[in-house]
XYZ file of C-alpha atoms in Angstrom:
301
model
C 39.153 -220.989 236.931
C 42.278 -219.756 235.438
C 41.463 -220.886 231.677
C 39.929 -218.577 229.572
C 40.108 -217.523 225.754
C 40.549 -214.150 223.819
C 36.940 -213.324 224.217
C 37.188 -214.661 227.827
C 33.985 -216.612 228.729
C 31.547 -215.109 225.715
C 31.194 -216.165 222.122
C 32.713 -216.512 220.206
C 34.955 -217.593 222.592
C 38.139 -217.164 220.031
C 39.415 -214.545 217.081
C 38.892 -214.682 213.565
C 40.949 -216.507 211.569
C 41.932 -215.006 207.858
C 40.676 -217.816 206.309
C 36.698 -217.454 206.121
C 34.833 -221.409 205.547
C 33.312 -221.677 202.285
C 31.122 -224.059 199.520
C 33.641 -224.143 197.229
C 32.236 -225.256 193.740
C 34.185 -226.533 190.699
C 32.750 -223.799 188.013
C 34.169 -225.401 184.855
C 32.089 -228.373 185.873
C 28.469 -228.321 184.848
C 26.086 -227.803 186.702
C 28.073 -225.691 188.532
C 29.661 -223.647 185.422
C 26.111 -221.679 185.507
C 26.842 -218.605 187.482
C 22.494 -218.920 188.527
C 22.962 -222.420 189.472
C 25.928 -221.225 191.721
C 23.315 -218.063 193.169
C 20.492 -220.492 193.552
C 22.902 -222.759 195.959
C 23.554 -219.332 198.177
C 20.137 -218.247 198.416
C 19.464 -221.090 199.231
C 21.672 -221.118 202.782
C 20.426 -219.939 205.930
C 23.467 -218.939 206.852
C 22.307 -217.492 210.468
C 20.773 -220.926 211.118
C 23.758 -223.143 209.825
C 26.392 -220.957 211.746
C 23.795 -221.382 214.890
C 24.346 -225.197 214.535
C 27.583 -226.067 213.356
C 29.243 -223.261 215.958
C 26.804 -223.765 218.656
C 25.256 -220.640 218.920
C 28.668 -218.731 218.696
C 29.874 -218.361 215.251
C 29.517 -215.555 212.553
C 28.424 -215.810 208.728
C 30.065 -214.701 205.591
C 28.862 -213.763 202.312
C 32.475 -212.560 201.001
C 36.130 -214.171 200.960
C 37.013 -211.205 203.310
C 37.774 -211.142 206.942
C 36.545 -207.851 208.817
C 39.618 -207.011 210.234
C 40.510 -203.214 210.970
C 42.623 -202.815 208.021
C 39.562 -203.837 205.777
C 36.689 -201.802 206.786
C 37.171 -198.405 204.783
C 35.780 -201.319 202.076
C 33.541 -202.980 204.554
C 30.444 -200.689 204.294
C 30.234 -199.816 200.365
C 30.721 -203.779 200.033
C 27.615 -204.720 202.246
C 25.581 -201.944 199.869
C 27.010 -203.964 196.881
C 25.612 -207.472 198.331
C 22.499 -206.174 199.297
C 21.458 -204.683 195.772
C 22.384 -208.029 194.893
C 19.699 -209.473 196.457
C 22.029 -211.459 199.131
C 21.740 -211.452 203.034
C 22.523 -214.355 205.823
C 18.833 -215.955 205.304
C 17.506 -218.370 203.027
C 15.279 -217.000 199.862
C 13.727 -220.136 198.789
C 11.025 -218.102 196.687
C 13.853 -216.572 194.903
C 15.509 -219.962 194.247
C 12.121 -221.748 193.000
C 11.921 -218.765 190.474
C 15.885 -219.123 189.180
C 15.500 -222.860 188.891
C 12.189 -222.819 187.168
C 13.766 -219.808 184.803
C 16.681 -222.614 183.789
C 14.291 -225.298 182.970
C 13.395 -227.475 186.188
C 10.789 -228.994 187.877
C 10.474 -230.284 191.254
C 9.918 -234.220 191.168
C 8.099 -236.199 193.509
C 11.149 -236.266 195.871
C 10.902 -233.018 195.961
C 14.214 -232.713 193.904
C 14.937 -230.094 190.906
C 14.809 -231.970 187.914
C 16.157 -231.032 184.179
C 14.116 -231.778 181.318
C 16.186 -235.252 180.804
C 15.278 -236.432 184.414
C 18.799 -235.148 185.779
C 18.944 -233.788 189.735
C 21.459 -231.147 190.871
C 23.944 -233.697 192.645
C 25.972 -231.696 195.391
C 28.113 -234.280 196.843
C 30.211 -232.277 199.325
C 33.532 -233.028 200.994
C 33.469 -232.060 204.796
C 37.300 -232.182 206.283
C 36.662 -233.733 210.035
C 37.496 -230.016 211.215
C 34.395 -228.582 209.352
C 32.267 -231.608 210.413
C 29.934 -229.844 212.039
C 28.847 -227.588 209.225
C 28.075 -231.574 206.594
C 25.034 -232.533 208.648
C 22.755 -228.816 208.699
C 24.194 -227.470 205.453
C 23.352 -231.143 203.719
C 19.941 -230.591 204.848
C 18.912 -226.943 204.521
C 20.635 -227.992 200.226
C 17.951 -231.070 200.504
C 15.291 -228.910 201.842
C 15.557 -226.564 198.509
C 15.078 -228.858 195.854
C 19.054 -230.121 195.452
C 20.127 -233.577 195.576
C 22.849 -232.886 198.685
C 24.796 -235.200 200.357
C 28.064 -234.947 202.230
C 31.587 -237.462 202.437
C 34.213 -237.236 205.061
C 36.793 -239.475 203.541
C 39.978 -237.747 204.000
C 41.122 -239.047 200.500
C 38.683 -236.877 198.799
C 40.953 -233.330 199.743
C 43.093 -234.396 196.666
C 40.647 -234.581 194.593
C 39.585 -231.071 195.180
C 42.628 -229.689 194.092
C 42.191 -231.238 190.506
C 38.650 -230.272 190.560
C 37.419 -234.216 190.063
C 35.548 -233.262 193.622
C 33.673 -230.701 192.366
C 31.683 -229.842 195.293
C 33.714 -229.083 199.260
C 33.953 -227.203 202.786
C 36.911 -225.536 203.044
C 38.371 -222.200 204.070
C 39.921 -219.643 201.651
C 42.533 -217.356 202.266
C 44.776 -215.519 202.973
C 42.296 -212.132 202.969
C 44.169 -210.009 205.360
C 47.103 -210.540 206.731
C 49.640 -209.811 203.473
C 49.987 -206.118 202.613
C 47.002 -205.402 204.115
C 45.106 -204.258 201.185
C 42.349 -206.577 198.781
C 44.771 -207.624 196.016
C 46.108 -211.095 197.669
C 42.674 -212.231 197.784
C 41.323 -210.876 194.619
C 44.390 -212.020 192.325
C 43.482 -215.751 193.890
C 40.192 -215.540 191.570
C 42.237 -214.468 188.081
C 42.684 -216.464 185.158
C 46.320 -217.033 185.887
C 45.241 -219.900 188.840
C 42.405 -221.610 186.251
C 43.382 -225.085 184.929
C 41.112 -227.632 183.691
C 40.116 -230.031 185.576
C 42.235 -232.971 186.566
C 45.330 -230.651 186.678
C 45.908 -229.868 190.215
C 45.702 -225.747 191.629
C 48.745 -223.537 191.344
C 47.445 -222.460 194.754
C 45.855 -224.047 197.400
C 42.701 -221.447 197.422
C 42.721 -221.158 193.776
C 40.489 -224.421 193.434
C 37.138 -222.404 191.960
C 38.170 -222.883 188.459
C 36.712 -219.641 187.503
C 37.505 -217.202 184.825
C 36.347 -213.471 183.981
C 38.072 -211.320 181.902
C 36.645 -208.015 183.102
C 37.652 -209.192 186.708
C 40.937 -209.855 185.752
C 41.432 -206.781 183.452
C 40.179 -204.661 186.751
C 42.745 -207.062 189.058
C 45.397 -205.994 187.383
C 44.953 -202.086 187.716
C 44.777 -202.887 191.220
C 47.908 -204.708 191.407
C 50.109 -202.106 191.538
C 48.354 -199.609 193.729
C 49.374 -198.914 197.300
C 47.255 -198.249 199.924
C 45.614 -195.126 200.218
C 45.433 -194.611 196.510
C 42.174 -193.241 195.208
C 41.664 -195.462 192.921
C 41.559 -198.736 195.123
C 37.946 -198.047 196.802
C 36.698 -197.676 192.890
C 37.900 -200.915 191.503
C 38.047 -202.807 194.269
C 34.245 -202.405 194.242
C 34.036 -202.742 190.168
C 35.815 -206.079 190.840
C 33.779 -207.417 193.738
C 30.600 -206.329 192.029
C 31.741 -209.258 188.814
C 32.687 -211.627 191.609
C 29.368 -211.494 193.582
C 26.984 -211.379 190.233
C 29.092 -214.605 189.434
C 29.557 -216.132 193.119
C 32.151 -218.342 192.359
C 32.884 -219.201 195.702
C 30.083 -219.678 197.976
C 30.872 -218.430 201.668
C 29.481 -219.872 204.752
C 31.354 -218.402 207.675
C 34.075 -216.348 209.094
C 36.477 -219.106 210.513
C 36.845 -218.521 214.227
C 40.290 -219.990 216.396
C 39.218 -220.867 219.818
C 42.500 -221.507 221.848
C 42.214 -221.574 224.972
C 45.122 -220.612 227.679
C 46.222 -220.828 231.061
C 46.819 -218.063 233.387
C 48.154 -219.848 236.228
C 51.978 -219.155 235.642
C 51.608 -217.040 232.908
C 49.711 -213.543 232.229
C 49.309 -211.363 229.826
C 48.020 -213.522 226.844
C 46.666 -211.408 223.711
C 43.013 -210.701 224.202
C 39.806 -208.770 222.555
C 41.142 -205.719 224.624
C 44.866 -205.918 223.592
C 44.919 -207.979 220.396
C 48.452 -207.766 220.100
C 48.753 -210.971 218.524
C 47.325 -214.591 218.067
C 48.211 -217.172 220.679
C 47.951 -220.609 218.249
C 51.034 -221.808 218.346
C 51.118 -223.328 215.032
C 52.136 -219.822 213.216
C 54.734 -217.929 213.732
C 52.484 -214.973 215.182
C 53.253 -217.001 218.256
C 56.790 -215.258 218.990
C 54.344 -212.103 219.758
C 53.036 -214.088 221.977
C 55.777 -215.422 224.002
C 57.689 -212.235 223.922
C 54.902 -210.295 225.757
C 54.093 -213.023 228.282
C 54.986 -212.215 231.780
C 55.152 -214.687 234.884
C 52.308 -214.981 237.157
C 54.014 -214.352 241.086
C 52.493 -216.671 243.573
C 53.199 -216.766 247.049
């Protein structure tokens, strides 16, 4: 065969995308306004397992808005140590999540549903975009099999709703966090107070849908902001910042979002690959040019 992909015939069978899938949560919105209602909801994703279903064995979890791309790992290691004293890691902590809940006040009913003192369940209606389809169905149920009231809507209407924040509760992906400037301030600026508006009024920015605000994070933000890369500062309060942003969680990554395109290599050669990753091959961004540029013509007798 003469079809193949950028990882040729092994998962993931594609290239990550700069826009990692998240559980994005409206936090002015109560429940979700409660930065350990928000951490119970991670811990209580088994992310290995979900990505093992939704991706069919060949996808990659997330715990951060950041894609690993080369540019990004002089930050990638002193992140991970950041996460992990947190308390996160791809698996589920359900023991963990029975002690937050029962900290804030509920009780597992007979459904086996947390329960406020007024007889209220978490309600996590999510909206699933038919793209991220796969990920309603196992994510739904590992919510339901923790103690929240989960459920999961793919009416395309709803995506309109998330950008005013009425839809408090949806898949999506986040981005861009690495392809502009290739440093961490594109993607950290999308969490400052400058994108919050209450809800009803649509986001300023299509990513900036969390509705979250933190005034230390956004007093740290902007001492990034006019830094340049390689500045000895950046490591320092890029971690300050990401340390408020994971104790807070206000975006709850799934995934790192992985393009599967496949090509043909019967008149043409040369495509970008996992050994020369010149470029992406989707043709729906103008990284194609690279693309076509570099492509030669397959001579056949």
């Amino acid at each position: 065969s003469r079809v193949s992909t950028f990882t040729d015939r092994k998962p993931p069978f594609g290239y990550l995308d700069w826009c990692p899938i998240d559980l994005n949560l409206n936090c002015s919105a109560p429940p979700f306004n409660d930065p350990q209602i928000r951490r119970a909801i991670s811990l209580a994703i088994d992310r290995d397992r979900l990505v093992q279903l939704a991706e069919s064995e060949a996808g990659i979890p997330a715990l951060h808005p950041f894609t690993p791309y080369d540019w990004f790992a002089p930050f990638d290691q002193a992140l991970k140590e950041v996460i992990a004293r947190q308390g996160y890691d791809t698996r589920s902590h359900p023991q963990e999540v029975a002690r937050l809940m029962e900290e804030k006040g509920y009780t597992k009913d007979d459904e086996g549903f947390w329960t406020d003192p007024q007889g209220e369940h978490i309600e996590v209606g999510i909206y699933v975009p038919q793209w991220l389809r796969a990920y309603g169905p196992p994510l739904t149920q590992q919510l339901i099999d923790a103690g929240f009231d989960a459920s999961f809507d793919t009416s395309p209407g709803l995506n309109s709703l998330v950008q005013t924040g009425e839809q408090a509760a949806s898949l999506g992906c986040k981005g861009p966090s690495g392809v502009r400037g290739m440093d961490p301030y594109l993607m950290l600026s999308i969490y400052t107070s400058q994108f919050f508006r209450p809800t009803g009024q649509p986001a300023p920015h299509w990513s900036a849908t969390s509705r979250w605000q933190n005034e230390e994070y956004d007093r740290i933000v902007a001492q990034i902001a006019p830094l340049e890369i390689g500045d000895e500062r950046l490591d320092a309060l890029f971690l300050d910042a990401m340390t408020i942003w994971i104790e807070e969680m206000p975006d709850i990554f799934l995934a790192q979002l992985i393009i599967r395109y496949p090509y043909n290599t019967t008149r043409w050669t040369n495509w970008p690959d996992q050994h020369d990753p010149y470029g992406f091959p989707h043709s729906w961004q103008w990284e194609l040019l690279k693309t076509l540029i570099r492509l030669e013509p397959r001579h056949t007798p």
